Amino acid sequence: MIRWAPLWSLALVAALLAAFFLLAPGIAERQMNVVDGGPLPEVSDEARALHASLTVVDLHADTLLWQRSILDRADRGHVDLPRLKDGNVALQVLSSVTKSPAGLNNETNSAEARDDITLLAVAQLQPVPTWTSLLQRTLFHAAKLAQAVERSEGALVPVTDNAGLAALLDARATRQRPVGVMLSVEGLHDLEGDVANLPRLYDAGVRMAGLTHFFDNELAGSMHGEAKGGLTPMGRDVVRQMERMGMIVDIAHCSHACVAEVLAMARRPVVSSHGGVQATCPGNRNLTDDEIRGVAATGGVIGIGYWDSAVCDISPAGIVRAMVHVRNLVGIAHVALGSDFDGTVTTRFDTAHLVQITQGLLRAGFSEGEIRAVMGGNALRVIGAGIVPQPELPA
């Protein structure tokens, strides 16, 4: 005799699981990547015309983490291809986030805490190897981006070398106006303790990498870690190898000891891809004036973020205030955009409304040349220099 009750129970469980896997990732992102709906200044015709002529580059967004296609306009989050086009973005650096400790905070996190990205990988039904391997998570993000590029019919263009960068800029001079994408990594714990995995990341398209994220790892201490130490021997080895192979070193999230040691040994431009400055927003998350001077001395740039702990005021004027400080301290050549869009942050606007930054810079008295530099010119200079291999650099 058929026992109907157990069959109905199994069907109910299956339905609940299906609903969880279908709905939970989107619900989670809606709660984590927020546009707060606060007031925005009116944008002038002058700002709109200038913004339309810019080559806009954003050094950091975490869009690949989420279960949605970058090709389709979404009703959640901050970045997708239609909104990148609306915001006139020429090149978006997309980061691979592979580990995030439960109870995340800006002050102290344990590397041993439960990893929330594991739960996300399972909930999004990512390939099983990504459930346990940080390296496989980055390789999955790289494959996801490559598939989006292939399906975009030329609307997305990968940037992995200067020939690709030049081709992108040439194409944007036509009516086609594709959007370039470059892959980065948020914390090289995805090496899984093995320096031999660095070429695997390079081969997957990674051209920029932060050494740490929200916890100390085998390479260095984090601003948000427990020990907050400097570079380990492995960390020093990785920095040297990155510089030789043409992978830009990103000090975002590095402890202050780590930042000092990276800047002391750097032979190529260093970036802080997303963050703020302590002069306008105090806190361990942000760079001191000495650190800003150190980044500038390498020829690098500071990407200013758009969220509260980076700028303490997420209005366009608050973001520009941090940019003004960097300009006044070390010069306009070292200011860039580093939104951290889709990085579990609340912002005032999404990437479709980047004209708000242009408007804010105009109101703050920046010249047209300065605005062109901040909105993308400086980042293009550093990327163009940084992704060229230099194997002759000493070990």
Short mmCIF file of C-alpha atoms in Angstrom, two decimals:
data_model
loop_
_atom_site.label_atom_id
_atom_site.label_comp_id
_atom_site.label_asym_id
_atom_site.label_seq_id
_atom_site.Cartn_x
_atom_site.Cartn_y
_atom_site.Cartn_z
CA MET A 1 0.00 0.00 0.00
CA ILE A 2 1.31 3.47 -0.88
CA ARG A 3 1.98 5.61 2.18
CA TRP A 4 0.78 9.03 0.98
CA ALA A 5 1.77 11.05 4.06
CA PRO A 6 5.52 10.45 3.69
CA LEU A 7 5.27 11.27 -0.03
CA TRP A 8 3.51 14.54 0.73
CA SER A 9 6.16 15.28 3.36
CA LEU A 10 8.94 14.71 0.86
CA ALA A 11 7.16 16.91 -1.69
CA LEU A 12 6.79 19.69 0.88
CA VAL A 13 10.46 19.48 1.83
CA ALA A 14 11.43 19.56 -1.85
CA ALA A 15 9.22 22.60 -2.44
CA LEU A 16 10.69 24.42 0.55
CA LEU A 17 14.23 23.65 -0.61
CA ALA A 18 13.44 24.83 -4.13
CA ALA A 19 11.98 28.06 -2.75
CA PHE A 20 15.07 28.58 -0.59
CA PHE A 21 17.54 28.11 -3.45
CA LEU A 22 15.41 30.27 -5.76
CA LEU A 23 14.64 33.14 -3.42
CA ALA A 24 17.24 33.27 -0.63
CA PRO A 25 20.20 34.66 -2.66
CA GLY A 26 18.10 37.56 -3.99
CA ILE A 27 16.62 38.30 -0.57
CA ALA A 28 20.11 38.31 0.95
CA GLU A 29 21.45 40.72 -1.66
CA ARG A 30 18.53 43.11 -1.30
CA GLN A 31 19.36 43.39 2.39
CA MET A 32 23.11 43.81 1.85
CA ASN A 33 23.55 45.96 -1.28
CA VAL A 34 21.33 48.95 -0.70
CA VAL A 35 20.72 52.33 -2.32
CA ASP A 36 19.39 54.34 0.59
CA GLY A 37 17.09 56.69 -1.34
CA GLY A 38 18.52 59.79 0.31
CA PRO A 39 18.45 63.18 -1.42
CA LEU A 40 20.72 63.83 -4.38
CA PRO A 41 21.66 67.22 -5.84
CA GLU A 42 20.20 68.32 -9.13
CA VAL A 43 22.60 67.60 -11.97
CA SER A 44 23.41 70.51 -14.25
CA ASP A 45 23.52 70.38 -18.04
CA GLU A 46 27.23 71.20 -17.79
CA ALA A 47 27.87 68.15 -15.59
CA ARG A 48 25.84 65.85 -17.86
CA ALA A 49 27.69 67.01 -20.97
CA LEU A 50 31.09 66.67 -19.31
CA HIS A 51 30.27 63.25 -17.85
CA ALA A 52 29.21 61.95 -21.26
CA SER A 53 32.68 62.80 -22.59
CA LEU A 54 34.63 61.10 -19.78
CA THR A 55 36.44 57.76 -19.71
CA VAL A 56 35.17 56.47 -16.38
CA VAL A 57 37.02 53.74 -14.46
CA ASP A 58 35.94 52.18 -11.17
CA LEU A 59 38.60 50.16 -9.36
CA HIS A 60 36.37 47.89 -7.27
CA ALA A 61 32.97 46.18 -7.34
CA ASP A 62 31.93 42.78 -5.94
CA THR A 63 29.18 42.02 -8.46
CA LEU A 64 30.52 38.55 -9.34
CA LEU A 65 29.67 37.36 -5.83
CA TRP A 66 25.92 37.46 -6.44
CA GLN A 67 23.54 35.13 -8.25
CA ARG A 68 22.48 37.32 -11.14
CA SER A 69 23.72 37.96 -14.64
CA ILE A 70 25.79 41.09 -15.08
CA LEU A 71 24.27 41.38 -18.57
CA ASP A 72 20.70 42.02 -17.36
CA ARG A 73 19.31 45.06 -15.57
CA ALA A 74 18.55 44.01 -11.99
CA ASP A 75 16.13 45.44 -9.44
CA ARG A 76 18.73 44.96 -6.70
CA GLY A 77 22.38 45.70 -6.09
CA HIS A 78 24.48 48.41 -7.70
CA VAL A 79 26.10 47.17 -10.91
CA ASP A 80 25.08 45.46 -14.15
CA LEU A 81 25.83 46.12 -17.81
CA PRO A 82 22.79 48.35 -18.50
CA ARG A 83 23.59 50.49 -15.46
CA LEU A 84 27.30 50.61 -16.36
CA LYS A 85 26.24 51.99 -19.74
CA ASP A 86 23.89 54.48 -18.07
CA GLY A 87 26.78 55.67 -15.91
CA ASN A 88 29.15 55.89 -18.89
CA VAL A 89 31.61 53.48 -17.29
CA ALA A 90 34.45 52.53 -19.64
CA LEU A 91 36.21 50.01 -17.39
CA GLN A 92 34.93 48.21 -14.30
CA VAL A 93 37.29 46.21 -12.10
CA LEU A 94 35.36 43.25 -10.71
CA SER A 95 36.61 41.53 -7.60
CA SER A 96 36.47 37.89 -6.54
CA VAL A 97 35.43 37.67 -2.87
CA THR A 98 36.08 34.19 -1.48
CA LYS A 99 35.77 34.35 2.31
CA SER A 100 33.89 36.55 4.79
CA PRO A 101 33.84 35.77 8.52
CA ALA A 102 30.52 35.61 10.36
CA GLY A 103 29.93 38.64 12.58
CA LEU A 104 31.88 40.83 10.14
CA ASN A 105 33.07 44.15 11.58
CA ASN A 106 35.71 46.77 10.87
CA GLU A 107 37.78 46.20 14.02
CA THR A 108 38.60 42.54 14.79
CA ASN A 109 37.70 39.34 12.94
CA SER A 110 39.03 35.82 13.36
CA ALA A 111 40.21 33.81 10.39
CA GLU A 112 38.68 30.80 12.15
CA ALA A 113 35.15 32.25 12.28
CA ARG A 114 32.41 30.59 10.25
CA ASP A 115 32.67 31.65 6.61
CA ASP A 116 29.52 33.25 5.21
CA ILE A 117 30.67 32.84 1.60
CA THR A 118 30.47 29.07 2.02
CA LEU A 119 26.77 29.40 2.85
CA LEU A 120 26.31 31.69 -0.15
CA ALA A 121 28.10 29.26 -2.47
CA VAL A 122 25.79 26.44 -1.36
CA ALA A 123 22.64 28.57 -1.45
CA GLN A 124 23.47 29.73 -4.98
CA LEU A 125 24.05 26.13 -6.07
CA GLN A 126 27.54 26.94 -7.31
CA PRO A 127 29.71 24.01 -8.47
CA VAL A 128 30.47 21.68 -5.57
CA PRO A 129 34.26 22.37 -5.60
CA THR A 130 33.49 25.99 -4.64
CA TRP A 131 31.82 24.82 -1.43
CA THR A 132 35.17 23.94 0.12
CA SER A 133 37.91 25.61 -1.96
CA LEU A 134 38.69 29.34 -1.96
CA LEU A 135 40.79 28.93 -5.10
CA GLN A 136 37.88 27.27 -6.89
CA ARG A 137 35.65 30.20 -5.92
CA THR A 138 37.91 32.63 -7.76
CA LEU A 139 38.18 30.29 -10.75
CA PHE A 140 34.37 30.07 -10.76
CA HIS A 141 34.10 33.88 -10.72
CA ALA A 142 36.60 34.06 -13.59
CA ALA A 143 34.58 31.54 -15.60
CA LYS A 144 31.35 33.40 -14.80
CA LEU A 145 32.87 36.63 -16.11
CA ALA A 146 34.24 34.91 -19.22
CA GLN A 147 30.81 33.46 -19.97
CA ALA A 148 29.23 36.90 -19.60
CA VAL A 149 31.79 38.37 -22.00
CA GLU A 150 31.07 35.62 -24.53
CA ARG A 151 27.29 36.10 -24.28
CA SER A 152 27.50 39.89 -24.45
CA GLU A 153 28.13 39.98 -28.22
CA GLY A 154 30.91 42.52 -27.79
CA ALA A 155 29.21 44.71 -25.18
CA LEU A 156 31.68 43.51 -22.52
CA VAL A 157 35.39 43.48 -23.33
CA PRO A 158 37.97 41.72 -21.11
CA VAL A 159 41.11 43.69 -20.23
CA THR A 160 44.15 41.57 -19.41
CA ASP A 161 46.92 43.42 -21.26
CA ASN A 162 47.66 46.75 -22.88
CA ALA A 163 46.55 45.56 -26.29
CA GLY A 164 43.12 44.78 -24.83
CA LEU A 165 43.04 48.11 -23.05
CA ALA A 166 43.92 49.99 -26.24
CA ALA A 167 41.29 48.03 -28.19
CA LEU A 168 38.69 48.95 -25.59
CA LEU A 169 39.50 52.64 -25.77
CA ASP A 170 39.50 52.56 -29.57
CA ALA A 171 36.10 50.83 -29.60
CA ARG A 172 34.66 53.38 -27.19
CA ALA A 173 35.51 56.09 -29.71
CA THR A 174 32.90 54.52 -31.98
CA ARG A 175 29.13 54.19 -31.51
CA GLN A 176 29.60 50.69 -30.12
CA ARG A 177 31.03 51.91 -26.76
CA PRO A 178 31.63 48.55 -25.05
CA VAL A 179 32.37 48.29 -21.33
CA GLY A 180 35.71 46.86 -20.27
CA VAL A 181 35.99 44.43 -17.36
CA MET A 182 39.11 43.42 -15.44
CA LEU A 183 39.31 40.75 -12.74
CA SER A 184 40.78 41.32 -9.29
CA VAL A 185 40.88 39.36 -6.03
CA GLU A 186 39.90 40.56 -2.58
CA GLY A 187 42.45 38.80 -0.40
CA LEU A 188 44.96 36.21 -1.58
CA HIS A 189 43.86 33.61 0.95
CA ASP A 190 42.48 32.01 -2.22
CA LEU A 191 46.06 30.86 -2.91
CA GLU A 192 45.31 28.32 -0.17
CA GLY A 193 48.83 28.69 1.20
CA ASP A 194 50.53 27.75 -2.06
CA VAL A 195 52.42 30.41 -4.06
CA ALA A 196 52.26 28.08 -7.07
CA ASN A 197 48.56 28.98 -7.36
CA LEU A 198 49.41 32.62 -8.23
CA PRO A 199 50.06 31.80 -11.93
CA ARG A 200 46.72 29.94 -11.98
CA LEU A 201 45.00 33.17 -10.94
CA TYR A 202 46.94 35.11 -13.57
CA ASP A 203 45.99 32.61 -16.25
CA ALA A 204 42.34 33.00 -15.20
CA GLY A 205 42.58 36.74 -15.93
CA VAL A 206 43.37 38.23 -12.50
CA ARG A 207 45.34 41.46 -12.96
CA MET A 208 44.95 43.07 -9.52
CA ALA A 209 44.87 41.54 -6.06
CA GLY A 210 44.58 42.65 -2.47
CA LEU A 211 46.74 40.70 -0.05
CA THR A 212 44.11 40.52 2.69
CA HIS A 213 40.41 41.03 3.31
CA PHE A 214 38.66 41.12 6.70
CA PHE A 215 41.00 38.75 8.56
CA ASP A 216 44.72 37.97 8.87
CA ASN A 217 45.94 35.33 6.42
CA GLU A 218 49.15 33.52 5.39
CA LEU A 219 50.45 36.62 3.57
CA ALA A 220 49.80 39.52 5.92
CA GLY A 221 47.75 41.11 8.64
CA SER A 222 44.43 42.77 7.93
CA MET A 223 43.16 46.14 9.17
CA HIS A 224 40.31 44.11 10.60
CA GLY A 225 42.24 41.07 11.81
CA GLU A 226 43.34 39.93 15.24
CA ALA A 227 47.13 40.38 15.13
CA LYS A 228 47.18 43.09 12.42
CA GLY A 229 50.80 42.22 11.63
CA GLY A 230 52.94 43.00 8.63
CA LEU A 231 53.98 40.88 5.65
CA THR A 232 54.96 37.27 6.17
CA PRO A 233 57.80 35.70 4.14
CA MET A 234 55.10 34.26 1.85
CA GLY A 235 53.56 37.71 1.52
CA ARG A 236 56.86 39.24 0.48
CA ASP A 237 57.40 36.49 -2.06
CA VAL A 238 53.92 37.01 -3.50
CA VAL A 239 54.38 40.81 -3.81
CA ARG A 240 57.62 40.27 -5.73
CA GLN A 241 56.01 37.69 -8.02
CA MET A 242 52.98 39.92 -8.64
CA GLU A 243 55.22 42.81 -9.67
CA ARG A 244 57.16 40.58 -12.08
CA MET A 245 54.14 38.96 -13.74
CA GLY A 246 52.12 42.19 -14.12
CA MET A 247 49.53 41.88 -11.38
CA ILE A 248 48.80 45.15 -9.57
CA VAL A 249 49.29 45.09 -5.78
CA ASP A 250 46.26 46.40 -3.89
CA ILE A 251 46.69 47.44 -0.23
CA ALA A 252 42.97 47.86 0.51
CA HIS A 253 42.19 46.03 3.79
CA CYS A 254 45.90 45.58 4.63
CA SER A 255 46.91 46.34 8.21
CA HIS A 256 48.87 49.54 8.70
CA ALA A 257 52.01 47.43 9.28
CA CYS A 258 51.33 45.58 6.01
CA VAL A 259 50.78 48.86 4.13
CA ALA A 260 54.08 50.27 5.40
CA GLU A 261 56.02 47.16 4.40
CA VAL A 262 54.41 46.90 0.93
CA LEU A 263 55.14 50.56 0.20
CA ALA A 264 58.74 50.17 1.38
CA MET A 265 59.41 47.25 -0.98
CA ALA A 266 57.26 48.29 -3.96
CA ARG A 267 59.00 48.75 -7.31
CA ARG A 268 55.77 49.37 -9.26
CA PRO A 269 52.65 51.51 -8.70
CA VAL A 270 50.51 50.37 -5.76
CA VAL A 271 46.78 51.00 -5.48
CA SER A 272 44.32 51.26 -2.64
CA SER A 273 41.38 50.13 -4.74
CA HIS A 274 38.55 51.12 -2.40
CA GLY A 275 38.48 52.97 0.90
CA GLY A 276 38.76 56.38 2.46
CA VAL A 277 41.16 58.67 4.26
CA GLN A 278 41.41 59.26 7.98
CA ALA A 279 41.62 63.03 7.57
CA THR A 280 37.95 63.18 6.52
CA CYS A 281 36.68 59.92 8.07
CA PRO A 282 38.66 58.58 11.05
CA GLY A 283 38.90 54.84 11.53
CA ASN A 284 41.33 51.98 11.01
CA ARG A 285 39.68 51.18 7.64
CA ASN A 286 41.10 54.33 6.07
CA LEU A 287 44.54 55.60 5.03
CA THR A 288 46.66 57.99 7.06
CA ASP A 289 48.34 60.95 5.39
CA ASP A 290 51.69 59.14 5.52
CA GLU A 291 50.14 56.15 3.76
CA ILE A 292 48.62 58.40 1.10
CA ARG A 293 52.07 59.93 0.53
CA GLY A 294 53.52 56.44 0.30
CA VAL A 295 51.04 55.30 -2.36
CA ALA A 296 51.71 58.49 -4.33
CA ALA A 297 55.47 57.90 -4.13
CA THR A 298 55.00 54.60 -5.99
CA GLY A 299 53.00 56.38 -8.70
CA GLY A 300 49.81 54.70 -7.53
CA VAL A 301 46.26 55.84 -6.84
CA ILE A 302 43.73 55.86 -4.00
CA GLY A 303 40.24 54.75 -5.02
CA ILE A 304 37.73 56.62 -2.86
CA GLY A 305 34.70 54.56 -1.81
CA TYR A 306 31.07 55.60 -1.51
CA TRP A 307 29.94 53.92 1.74
CA ASP A 308 29.73 55.20 5.29
CA SER A 309 32.88 53.82 6.96
CA ALA A 310 34.94 55.04 3.98
CA VAL A 311 33.67 58.62 3.81
CA CYS A 312 31.42 59.10 6.89
CA ASP A 313 28.95 60.90 4.59
CA ILE A 314 27.66 58.98 1.57
CA SER A 315 26.41 62.08 -0.22
CA PRO A 316 28.32 63.06 -3.36
CA ALA A 317 29.74 66.02 -1.42
CA GLY A 318 31.04 63.68 1.28
CA ILE A 319 32.78 61.48 -1.29
CA VAL A 320 34.31 64.51 -3.00
CA ARG A 321 35.55 65.82 0.36
CA ALA A 322 37.90 62.82 0.62
CA MET A 323 39.06 63.36 -2.96
CA VAL A 324 39.83 67.01 -2.20
CA HIS A 325 42.04 65.94 0.70
CA VAL A 326 44.06 63.52 -1.41
CA ARG A 327 44.45 66.08 -4.18
CA ASN A 328 45.60 68.77 -1.78
CA LEU A 329 48.02 66.41 -0.02
CA VAL A 330 49.74 64.63 -2.94
CA GLY A 331 48.24 65.97 -6.16
CA ILE A 332 45.39 65.21 -8.51
CA ALA A 333 47.30 62.36 -10.20
CA HIS A 334 46.63 60.03 -7.26
CA VAL A 335 42.83 60.26 -6.91
CA ALA A 336 40.51 57.62 -8.39
CA LEU A 337 37.10 55.95 -8.00
CA GLY A 338 36.75 52.87 -5.80
CA SER A 339 33.04 52.42 -5.22
CA ASP A 340 32.89 48.97 -3.53
CA PHE A 341 29.52 48.61 -5.25
CA ASP A 342 27.83 45.27 -4.51
CA GLY A 343 30.22 44.80 -1.59
CA THR A 344 27.48 44.53 1.08
CA VAL A 345 27.42 48.32 1.42
CA THR A 346 24.76 51.01 1.51
CA THR A 347 25.30 53.86 -0.94
CA ARG A 348 23.39 56.95 -2.00
CA PHE A 349 23.36 56.00 -5.71
CA ASP A 350 24.26 53.09 -7.97
CA THR A 351 26.61 53.00 -10.94
CA ALA A 352 23.94 54.38 -13.29
CA HIS A 353 24.22 57.71 -11.48
CA LEU A 354 27.97 58.32 -11.46
CA VAL A 355 27.28 61.73 -12.96
CA GLN A 356 26.67 62.69 -9.33
CA ILE A 357 30.43 62.45 -8.73
CA THR A 358 31.13 64.63 -11.76
CA GLN A 359 28.58 67.16 -10.47
CA GLY A 360 30.17 67.08 -7.02
CA LEU A 361 33.65 67.66 -8.42
CA LEU A 362 32.42 70.63 -10.45
CA ARG A 363 30.76 72.13 -7.38
CA ALA A 364 34.00 71.69 -5.44
CA GLY A 365 35.87 73.74 -8.05
CA PHE A 366 37.75 70.95 -9.84
CA SER A 367 38.85 71.86 -13.36
CA GLU A 368 37.80 69.80 -16.37
CA GLY A 369 41.28 68.28 -16.57
CA GLU A 370 41.21 67.34 -12.90
CA ILE A 371 37.79 65.73 -13.30
CA ARG A 372 38.97 63.69 -16.27
CA ALA A 373 41.92 62.47 -14.18
CA VAL A 374 39.82 61.51 -11.14
CA MET A 375 37.01 59.85 -13.07
CA GLY A 376 39.29 57.52 -14.98
CA GLY A 377 42.49 58.98 -16.38
CA ASN A 378 44.58 58.25 -13.29
CA ALA A 379 43.30 54.68 -13.00
CA LEU A 380 43.99 54.05 -16.71
CA ARG A 381 47.57 55.26 -16.26
CA VAL A 382 48.22 52.91 -13.34
CA ILE A 383 46.47 49.93 -14.92
CA GLY A 384 48.28 50.43 -18.20
CA ALA A 385 51.63 50.51 -16.40
CA GLY A 386 50.82 47.81 -13.87
CA ILE A 387 49.60 44.95 -16.08
CA VAL A 388 52.76 44.86 -18.20
CA PRO A 389 54.96 41.93 -17.08
CA GLN A 390 58.46 42.89 -15.92
CA PRO A 391 60.25 39.56 -15.38
CA GLU A 392 63.59 41.35 -15.11
CA LEU A 393 62.69 42.78 -11.69
CA PRO A 394 64.94 41.27 -9.00
CA ALA A 395 63.52 38.68 -6.63
#
